[in-house]
């Protein structure tokens, strides 16, 4: 270890400890904490967040990073240390250029924005949220302006924050390709939609039975209960303290079996990724999932590529029926498989099926892109939103609650985040074809043997944490950088078969 890097260690350790405590508090607030605790606990979170910030953003660390970024020092760093220095330098650059008073004002605005959005969404009053959104966008443009290099597109800077290597150039091409291929496919599928019945998934399903099946299936796909726990929350999510403590949540509805099963497989995919990060990387800034896109590629790989595959259900469908004999005894295996793969254009992104999902993302991408290049204004968003839903999905939202106000992201200040979801879906398909080349993939699923698949993902992807970029991970694993052709092929093959097109 280089002498200079060694000096960085105490700062890293302190920051890691505070961040771990914060992760635990935030998990608790979402799952077990009593409702009245929020105000007081928020105070603790506020203080610890400040400590976490100053444990890294300070003159000593800044100096050390400056030295560590010199050519001489770089040659002495290990791969892990290089990744840590790169991550820290990036977040330092993001934060230090913003004047503290502006950052403070923006943080306060963001804290309020979420409440304003919740109320506006509930009351279907976009006009109540629009001024806040507009103010947040002005701040964001200003902040990224501080980091802008000549001629650089503002939105590209945001995109790169979430997904290194993906700019509007790559994403324009990606969505253009989806427009040409997926839109016609959606039309064909929609025309045959009444051939698939899925109403049985909305029968009455006992919540305790759902919970115990969710536990069974999480274990079946490889969620390790010695390193993880499962709880309930309003919206399912995954968080982790380190690779030996990964936590997932689920939400149960009495009249929806599909939601509980596929949410837990999705979160299980996120968790298996975090559990697979190498021991010597966890608890360092290089010890988490590489990016949001890679994370989603893993959750969607488990949820859709594996979880909606007939071969996956072949050995366990009878088990599911045994949990719900009253509701499922009259449902054949084929009927079940077709139902869980039914595609139907809808208004809500989070409820979208595998085929139409990326169209929801495309709409948000086009709007964000136009907002950041000042081609459109905040006031125009609702009508543009509705036009695009009509154009791509053939449906018009009846109100803004189910339209432009549906997602929390813009109220959180997360602009440039949405594309990662679609990138993740596309990557999951690329990985699927690679695995089919490498192993008898479907055969393993039929045998209920997910270990080989999981170990392969761990060895080629999970264990690396953030020491390889998205493109490097893909290139080293599949021999190719990001290639959306696989995604199109996957959707075409799959839905042609299900709908007998
Ligand atoms: Zn996810």
Coordinates of C-alpha atoms and ligand atoms in Angstrom, one line a residue:
X1 CA 0.0 0.0 0.0
X2 CA 1.3 3.4 -0.9
X3 CA 2.3 5.7 2.1
X4 CA 0.0 8.4 0.9
X5 CA -3.0 6.1 0.5
X6 CA -2.4 4.8 4.0
X7 CA -3.0 8.3 5.3
X8 CA -6.4 8.3 3.7
X9 CA -7.5 5.2 5.6
X10 CA -8.7 6.8 8.9
X11 CA -11.0 9.2 6.9
X12 CA -12.4 6.3 4.9
X13 CA -13.0 4.2 8.0
X14 CA -14.8 7.1 9.8
X15 CA -17.0 7.8 6.8
X16 CA -17.8 4.1 6.4
X17 CA -18.8 3.8 10.0
X18 CA -21.2 6.8 9.8
X19 CA -22.6 5.7 6.5
X20 CA -23.3 2.3 7.9
X21 CA -25.1 3.8 10.9
X22 CA -27.1 6.0 8.5
X23 CA -28.1 3.0 6.4
X24 CA -29.3 1.2 9.4
X25 CA -31.3 4.2 10.6
X26 CA -32.9 4.7 7.2
X27 CA -33.8 1.0 7.0
X28 CA -35.4 1.2 10.4
X29 CA -37.4 4.3 9.5
X30 CA -38.8 2.6 6.5
X31 CA -39.7 -0.7 8.2
X32 CA -40.1 -0.8 12.0
X33 CA -39.8 2.7 13.5
X34 CA -43.0 4.1 15.0
X35 CA -44.7 6.8 12.9
X36 CA -44.2 9.6 15.5
X37 CA -40.4 9.0 15.6
X38 CA -39.7 10.7 12.3
X39 CA -39.1 14.2 13.4
X40 CA -36.7 13.3 16.2
X41 CA -34.9 10.7 14.3
X42 CA -34.5 13.0 11.4
X43 CA -32.5 15.3 13.6
X44 CA -30.0 12.4 14.3
X45 CA -29.9 11.7 10.6
X46 CA -29.2 15.4 9.8
X47 CA -26.3 15.5 12.3
X48 CA -24.7 12.3 11.2
X49 CA -25.1 13.3 7.5
X50 CA -23.1 16.4 8.2
X51 CA -20.4 14.4 10.0
X52 CA -20.3 12.0 7.1
X53 CA -19.9 14.9 4.6
X54 CA -17.1 16.6 6.5
X55 CA -15.3 13.3 7.2
X56 CA -14.5 13.2 3.4
X57 CA -15.0 16.8 2.2
X58 CA -12.1 18.5 4.0
X59 CA -8.7 20.0 3.2
X60 CA -6.7 17.0 4.4
X61 CA -8.5 14.6 2.1
X62 CA -8.5 17.1 -0.7
X63 CA -4.7 17.3 -0.4
X64 CA -4.2 13.6 -0.2
X65 CA -6.4 13.1 -3.3
X66 CA -4.4 15.7 -5.2
X67 CA -1.2 13.8 -4.5
X68 CA -2.8 10.4 -5.2
X69 CA -3.9 11.6 -8.6
X70 CA -0.4 12.3 -9.7
X71 CA 1.2 9.9 -12.2
X72 CA 3.9 8.8 -9.7
X73 CA 1.4 7.9 -7.0
X74 CA -1.0 6.3 -9.4
X75 CA 1.6 3.7 -10.5
X76 CA 1.9 2.5 -6.9
X77 CA -1.8 2.0 -6.3
X78 CA -3.6 -1.3 -6.4
X79 CA -6.7 -1.7 -8.5
X80 CA -8.8 -1.4 -5.4
X81 CA -7.0 1.8 -4.3
X82 CA -7.3 3.3 -7.7
X83 CA -11.0 2.7 -7.8
X84 CA -11.4 4.3 -4.3
X85 CA -9.3 7.4 -5.4
X86 CA -11.4 7.7 -8.5
X87 CA -14.7 7.5 -6.7
X88 CA -13.7 10.0 -4.0
X89 CA -12.2 12.4 -6.5
X90 CA -15.5 12.3 -8.5
X91 CA -17.7 13.0 -5.5
X92 CA -15.3 15.6 -4.2
X93 CA -15.5 17.4 -7.6
X94 CA -19.3 17.2 -7.6
X95 CA -19.5 18.8 -4.1
X96 CA -16.7 21.2 -3.7
X97 CA -17.5 23.5 -6.6
X98 CA -20.9 24.3 -5.3
X99 CA -20.8 27.3 -2.8
X100 CA -21.9 25.9 0.6
X101 CA -24.8 28.5 1.0
X102 CA -26.2 27.4 -2.4
X103 CA -26.0 23.8 -1.5
X104 CA -27.7 24.4 1.8
X105 CA -30.5 26.3 0.2
X106 CA -30.9 23.5 -2.4
X107 CA -31.0 20.9 0.3
X108 CA -33.7 22.7 2.2
X109 CA -35.7 23.1 -1.0
X110 CA -35.3 19.3 -1.8
X111 CA -36.4 18.4 1.7
X112 CA -39.6 20.4 1.3
X113 CA -40.1 19.3 -2.3
X114 CA -41.1 15.8 -1.5
X115 CA -44.0 16.9 0.7
X116 CA -45.1 19.4 -1.9
X117 CA -45.0 16.6 -4.5
X118 CA -46.9 14.1 -2.3
X119 CA -49.7 16.7 -1.8
X120 CA -49.8 17.8 -5.4
X121 CA -50.0 14.2 -6.6
X122 CA -52.8 13.4 -4.1
X123 CA -54.8 16.4 -5.2
X124 CA -54.0 16.2 -8.9
X125 CA -52.7 19.7 -8.8
X126 CA -49.5 19.9 -10.9
X127 CA -49.6 23.7 -10.6
X128 CA -48.8 23.3 -6.9
X129 CA -45.6 21.4 -7.7
X130 CA -44.5 23.2 -10.8
X131 CA -42.8 26.3 -9.1
X132 CA -40.8 24.0 -6.9
X133 CA -39.8 21.8 -9.8
X134 CA -38.8 24.8 -11.7
X135 CA -36.7 26.2 -8.9
X136 CA -35.0 22.8 -8.4
X137 CA -34.1 22.6 -12.1
X138 CA -32.6 26.1 -12.0
X139 CA -30.4 25.0 -9.1
X140 CA -29.4 21.8 -10.8
X141 CA -28.5 23.6 -14.0
X142 CA -26.4 26.0 -12.0
X143 CA -24.7 23.2 -10.1
X144 CA -23.8 21.2 -13.2
X145 CA -22.8 24.4 -14.9
X146 CA -20.0 24.7 -12.3
X147 CA -18.6 21.4 -13.6
X148 CA -19.3 22.0 -17.3
X149 CA -16.4 21.9 -19.7
X150 CA -16.6 23.8 -22.9
X151 CA -19.5 22.8 -25.2
X152 CA -20.4 20.0 -22.9
X153 CA -24.1 19.2 -22.8
X154 CA -25.5 19.8 -19.3
X155 CA -27.7 16.7 -19.4
X156 CA -24.6 14.6 -20.4
X157 CA -22.9 15.6 -17.1
X158 CA -25.9 14.3 -15.1
X159 CA -26.1 11.1 -17.2
X160 CA -22.5 10.4 -16.6
X161 CA -23.0 10.8 -12.8
X162 CA -25.4 7.9 -12.8
X163 CA -23.9 5.8 -15.6
X164 CA -20.4 6.5 -16.7
X165 CA -19.9 6.0 -20.4
X166 CA -23.5 6.8 -21.4
X167 CA -24.3 10.2 -22.8
X168 CA -27.1 11.5 -25.0
X169 CA -25.2 10.2 -28.0
X170 CA -25.5 6.6 -26.8
X171 CA -28.9 7.0 -25.3
X172 CA -30.4 8.7 -28.4
X173 CA -29.2 5.7 -30.5
X174 CA -30.6 3.3 -27.9
X175 CA -34.0 4.7 -27.7
X176 CA -34.2 5.3 -31.5
X177 CA -33.6 1.6 -31.9
X178 CA -36.3 0.7 -29.4
X179 CA -38.7 3.0 -31.2
X180 CA -38.1 1.2 -34.5
X181 CA -38.4 -2.3 -33.0
X182 CA -40.4 -2.3 -29.8
X183 CA -43.2 0.1 -30.8
X184 CA -44.3 -2.2 -33.7
X185 CA -44.0 -5.2 -31.4
X186 CA -46.1 -3.6 -28.7
X187 CA -48.8 -2.9 -31.3
X188 CA -48.9 -6.5 -32.4
X189 CA -49.0 -7.8 -28.9
X190 CA -51.7 -5.4 -27.8
X191 CA -53.9 -6.5 -30.7
X192 CA -53.9 -10.1 -29.3
X193 CA -54.2 -9.1 -25.7
X194 CA -57.5 -10.7 -24.9
X195 CA -56.0 -14.1 -25.7
X196 CA -54.4 -14.1 -22.2
X197 CA -56.3 -14.1 -19.0
X198 CA -54.5 -13.2 -15.8
X199 CA -57.5 -12.4 -13.6
X200 CA -56.7 -15.4 -11.3
X201 CA -53.6 -13.5 -10.0
X202 CA -56.0 -11.0 -8.4
X203 CA -58.0 -13.5 -6.4
X204 CA -57.8 -13.4 -2.6
X205 CA -54.4 -14.6 -1.4
X206 CA -53.8 -14.9 2.3
X207 CA -51.0 -12.5 3.3
X208 CA -49.2 -14.9 5.7
X209 CA -49.1 -17.5 3.0
X210 CA -47.7 -14.9 0.6
X211 CA -45.0 -14.1 3.1
X212 CA -44.0 -17.6 3.6
X213 CA -43.8 -18.2 -0.1
X214 CA -41.8 -15.1 -0.6
X215 CA -39.3 -16.4 1.9
X216 CA -39.2 -19.7 0.2
X217 CA -38.6 -18.2 -3.3
X218 CA -36.0 -15.7 -2.0
X219 CA -34.0 -18.7 -0.6
X220 CA -34.6 -20.6 -3.8
X221 CA -32.9 -18.0 -6.0
X222 CA -30.0 -17.8 -3.6
X223 CA -30.7 -15.0 -1.0
X224 CA -28.6 -16.1 1.9
X225 CA -30.5 -15.7 5.2
X226 CA -27.3 -15.9 7.2
X227 CA -26.2 -12.6 5.5
X228 CA -29.6 -11.0 5.0
X229 CA -33.0 -10.3 6.4
X230 CA -36.4 -9.6 4.9
X231 CA -39.0 -7.1 6.2
X232 CA -42.0 -5.2 5.0
X233 CA -42.3 -1.6 3.8
X234 CA -44.6 0.6 1.7
X235 CA -42.4 0.2 -1.4
X236 CA -40.0 -2.8 -1.8
X237 CA -36.3 -1.9 -1.7
X238 CA -32.8 -3.2 -0.9
X239 CA -30.2 -1.7 1.3
X240 CA -27.0 -3.1 2.8
X241 CA -24.6 -2.3 5.6
X242 CA -21.9 -4.5 3.9
X243 CA -21.7 -7.8 2.1
X244 CA -22.6 -9.7 5.2
X245 CA -25.7 -7.7 6.0
X246 CA -28.0 -7.1 3.1
X247 CA -31.6 -6.3 3.7
X248 CA -34.7 -6.5 1.4
X249 CA -38.3 -5.5 1.9
X250 CA -41.5 -6.5 0.2
X251 CA -45.1 -5.3 0.2
X252 CA -48.1 -7.6 0.3
X253 CA -51.6 -7.1 -1.2
X254 CA -54.4 -9.5 -0.5
X255 CA -55.6 -9.2 -4.0
X256 CA -52.4 -9.4 -5.9
X257 CA -50.1 -12.4 -5.9
X258 CA -47.9 -11.3 -8.8
X259 CA -46.7 -8.2 -7.1
X260 CA -45.3 -10.0 -4.0
X261 CA -43.6 -12.8 -6.0
X262 CA -41.9 -10.6 -8.5
X263 CA -40.9 -7.8 -6.2
X264 CA -39.1 -10.2 -3.9
X265 CA -37.3 -11.8 -6.8
X266 CA -36.3 -8.4 -8.0
X267 CA -35.0 -7.2 -4.7
X268 CA -33.4 -10.6 -4.2
X269 CA -31.5 -9.9 -7.4
X270 CA -30.2 -6.6 -6.0
X271 CA -29.3 -8.4 -2.8
X272 CA -27.4 -11.3 -4.4
X273 CA -25.3 -8.7 -6.2
X274 CA -24.4 -6.9 -2.9
X275 CA -23.7 -10.3 -1.2
X276 CA -21.4 -11.2 -4.0
X277 CA -19.1 -8.1 -3.6
X278 CA -15.6 -9.3 -2.6
X279 CA -14.7 -9.3 1.1
X280 CA -11.7 -7.1 0.6
X281 CA -13.8 -4.4 -1.1
X282 CA -16.8 -4.3 1.1
X283 CA -16.8 -1.4 3.7
X284 CA -14.7 0.7 1.3
X285 CA -15.9 3.2 -1.3
X286 CA -15.2 0.5 -4.0
X287 CA -17.4 -2.1 -2.3
X288 CA -20.9 -1.5 -3.6
X289 CA -22.7 -2.2 -6.8
X290 CA -21.0 -0.5 -9.8
X291 CA -23.9 1.6 -10.9
X292 CA -27.6 1.9 -10.9
X293 CA -27.8 0.4 -14.4
X294 CA -25.7 -2.6 -13.5
X295 CA -27.7 -3.0 -10.3
X296 CA -31.0 -3.0 -12.3
X297 CA -29.5 -5.4 -14.7
X298 CA -29.1 -7.9 -11.9
X299 CA -32.5 -7.4 -10.3
X300 CA -34.2 -7.6 -13.7
X301 CA -32.2 -10.6 -14.7
X302 CA -33.6 -12.4 -11.7
X303 CA -37.1 -11.0 -12.0
X304 CA -37.6 -11.3 -15.7
X305 CA -35.0 -13.4 -17.5
X306 CA -35.1 -16.0 -14.7
X307 CA -38.3 -15.4 -12.8
X308 CA -40.7 -15.2 -15.8
X309 CA -39.0 -18.1 -17.6
X310 CA -41.1 -21.3 -17.9
X311 CA -38.0 -23.4 -17.1
X312 CA -37.7 -21.6 -13.8
X313 CA -41.2 -22.5 -12.8
X314 CA -41.2 -26.0 -14.0
X315 CA -39.8 -27.5 -10.8
X316 CA -41.6 -25.2 -8.4
X317 CA -45.1 -24.4 -9.8
X318 CA -46.6 -27.3 -7.9
X319 CA -45.1 -25.9 -4.7
X320 CA -46.7 -22.5 -5.4
X321 CA -50.1 -24.3 -5.9
X322 CA -49.6 -26.1 -2.6
X323 CA -49.4 -22.7 -0.9
X324 CA -52.6 -21.6 -2.6
X325 CA -54.6 -24.7 -3.5
X326 CA -58.0 -22.9 -3.5
X327 CA -56.9 -20.2 -5.8
X328 CA -54.6 -22.0 -8.2
X329 CA -55.7 -25.7 -8.5
X330 CA -57.7 -24.9 -11.6
X331 CA -54.9 -23.0 -13.3
X332 CA -52.6 -25.0 -15.6
X333 CA -48.9 -24.4 -15.8
X334 CA -49.2 -22.9 -19.3
X335 CA -51.9 -20.6 -18.2
X336 CA -49.8 -19.4 -15.3
X337 CA -46.8 -18.8 -17.5
X338 CA -48.7 -16.8 -20.1
X339 CA -50.4 -14.8 -17.3
X340 CA -47.1 -13.7 -15.7
X341 CA -45.8 -12.7 -19.1
X342 CA -48.9 -10.8 -20.3
X343 CA -48.1 -7.4 -21.7
X344 CA -50.5 -4.5 -21.7
X345 CA -49.8 -0.8 -22.2
X346 CA -50.5 1.0 -18.9
X347 CA -50.1 4.4 -17.4
X348 CA -47.9 3.6 -14.5
X349 CA -44.2 2.9 -14.9
X350 CA -43.7 0.8 -11.8
X351 CA -46.6 -1.5 -12.8
X352 CA -45.4 -1.9 -16.4
X353 CA -44.6 -5.3 -17.9
X354 CA -41.3 -6.3 -19.3
X355 CA -42.1 -5.3 -22.9
X356 CA -43.6 -1.8 -22.4
X357 CA -41.3 -0.8 -19.5
X358 CA -38.6 0.9 -21.5
X359 CA -41.2 3.0 -23.3
X360 CA -42.1 4.6 -20.0
X361 CA -38.4 5.4 -19.6
X362 CA -38.0 6.7 -23.1
X363 CA -40.8 9.3 -22.4
X364 CA -39.0 10.5 -19.3
X365 CA -35.7 10.6 -21.1
X366 CA -37.0 12.7 -23.9
X367 CA -38.6 15.2 -21.5
X368 CA -35.5 15.5 -19.3
X369 CA -33.3 15.9 -22.2
X370 CA -35.5 18.7 -23.6
X371 CA -35.8 20.4 -20.1
X372 CA -32.0 20.6 -19.7
X373 CA -31.5 22.1 -23.2
X374 CA -34.2 24.6 -22.5
X375 CA -36.3 23.4 -25.4
X376 CA -39.3 23.0 -23.2
X377 CA -40.6 24.6 -19.9
X378 CA -41.9 23.1 -16.7
X379 CA -45.4 24.4 -17.6
X380 CA -45.4 22.4 -20.8
X381 CA -44.5 19.1 -19.1
X382 CA -48.1 17.7 -18.4
X383 CA -49.3 18.1 -22.0
X384 CA -46.1 16.8 -23.5
X385 CA -46.2 13.9 -21.1
X386 CA -49.7 13.0 -22.2
X387 CA -48.9 13.4 -25.9
X388 CA -46.0 11.0 -25.6
X389 CA -48.1 8.4 -23.8
X390 CA -50.7 8.6 -26.5
X391 CA -48.0 8.4 -29.2
X392 CA -45.9 5.5 -27.7
X393 CA -48.4 3.5 -25.6
X394 CA -51.7 4.5 -27.2
X395 CA -53.2 5.7 -23.9
X396 CA -53.7 9.1 -22.5
X397 CA -53.5 9.7 -18.7
X398 CA -56.9 11.0 -17.4
X399 CA -55.2 13.2 -14.9
X400 CA -51.7 14.4 -13.8
X401 CA -51.7 12.1 -10.8
X402 CA -51.4 9.1 -13.1
X403 CA -49.4 11.2 -15.5
X404 CA -46.5 13.6 -15.0
X405 CA -46.8 13.5 -11.2
X406 CA -46.5 9.7 -10.8
X407 CA -42.8 9.4 -10.0
X408 CA -40.9 10.7 -7.0
X409 CA -37.6 11.2 -8.8
X410 CA -38.0 14.8 -9.9
X411 CA -39.1 15.8 -6.4
X412 CA -35.9 14.2 -5.1
X413 CA -33.7 16.1 -7.5
X414 CA -32.8 12.9 -9.4
X415 CA -32.5 14.0 -13.0
X416 CA -30.7 11.8 -15.4
X417 CA -31.5 8.7 -13.3
X418 CA -34.4 7.2 -15.3
X419 CA -32.3 5.9 -18.2
X420 CA -30.4 3.5 -15.9
X421 CA -33.6 1.4 -15.6
X422 CA -33.8 0.8 -19.4
X423 CA -30.0 0.3 -19.6
X424 CA -30.3 -2.3 -16.9
X425 CA -33.0 -4.2 -18.7
X426 CA -31.0 -4.2 -21.9
X427 CA -27.9 -5.4 -20.1
X428 CA -29.8 -8.2 -18.5
X429 CA -30.7 -9.5 -22.0
X430 CA -27.1 -9.2 -23.1
X431 CA -26.0 -11.3 -20.1
X432 CA -28.7 -13.8 -20.8
X433 CA -27.4 -14.6 -24.3
X434 CA -23.9 -14.7 -23.0
X435 CA -24.9 -17.3 -20.3
X436 CA -26.8 -19.4 -22.9
X437 CA -23.5 -19.6 -24.8
X438 CA -21.5 -20.5 -21.7
X439 CA -23.8 -23.1 -20.1
X440 CA -27.0 -25.1 -20.5
X441 CA -28.9 -22.2 -18.9
X442 CA -32.5 -23.4 -19.3
X443 CA -31.5 -26.9 -18.3
X444 CA -30.1 -25.6 -15.0
X445 CA -33.3 -23.7 -14.4
X446 CA -35.3 -26.9 -15.0
X447 CA -33.2 -28.8 -12.6
X448 CA -33.6 -26.0 -10.0
X449 CA -29.9 -25.5 -10.1
X450 CA -29.3 -21.8 -9.8
X451 CA -26.0 -22.1 -8.1
X452 CA -23.9 -22.3 -11.3
X453 CA -25.6 -19.3 -12.7
X454 CA -25.2 -17.3 -9.6
X455 CA -21.6 -18.3 -9.1
X456 CA -20.8 -17.3 -12.7
X457 CA -22.4 -13.8 -12.1
X458 CA -20.4 -13.5 -8.9
X459 CA -17.1 -14.3 -10.5
X460 CA -17.6 -12.2 -13.6
X461 CA -19.5 -9.2 -12.2
X462 CA -20.6 -9.1 -8.5
X463 CA -17.2 -9.5 -6.9
X464 CA -15.7 -6.5 -8.7
X465 CA -17.7 -3.8 -6.8
X466 CA -16.8 -0.5 -8.5
X467 CA -13.3 -1.5 -9.6
X468 CA -14.6 -1.9 -13.2
X469 CA -16.9 0.4 -15.1
X470 CA -20.1 -0.7 -16.6
X471 CA -18.5 -1.0 -20.1
X472 CA -15.5 -2.8 -18.7
X473 CA -17.6 -5.3 -16.8
X474 CA -19.6 -6.1 -19.9
X475 CA -16.6 -6.2 -22.2
X476 CA -14.6 -8.5 -19.9
X477 CA -17.6 -10.8 -19.3
X478 CA -19.3 -11.0 -22.6
X479 CA -16.5 -9.9 -25.0
X480 CA -18.6 -6.9 -26.1
X481 CA -19.5 -3.4 -24.7
X482 CA -23.1 -2.5 -24.3
X483 CA -25.1 -3.8 -27.2
X484 CA -28.9 -3.2 -27.3
X485 CA -29.4 -5.7 -30.2
X486 CA -29.6 -8.5 -27.6
X487 CA -32.4 -6.7 -25.8
X488 CA -34.5 -6.3 -28.9
X489 CA -33.8 -9.9 -29.9
X490 CA -34.8 -11.1 -26.4
X491 CA -38.1 -9.2 -26.4
X492 CA -38.9 -10.3 -30.0
X493 CA -38.2 -13.9 -29.4
X494 CA -40.0 -14.0 -26.1
X495 CA -43.2 -12.2 -27.1
X496 CA -43.5 -13.8 -30.5
X497 CA -43.6 -17.2 -28.7
X498 CA -46.0 -16.2 -25.9
X499 CA -48.4 -14.4 -28.2
X500 CA -47.9 -16.9 -31.1
X501 CA -47.3 -13.9 -33.4
Ligands
LIG1 ZN1 -34.6 -2.3 -8.7

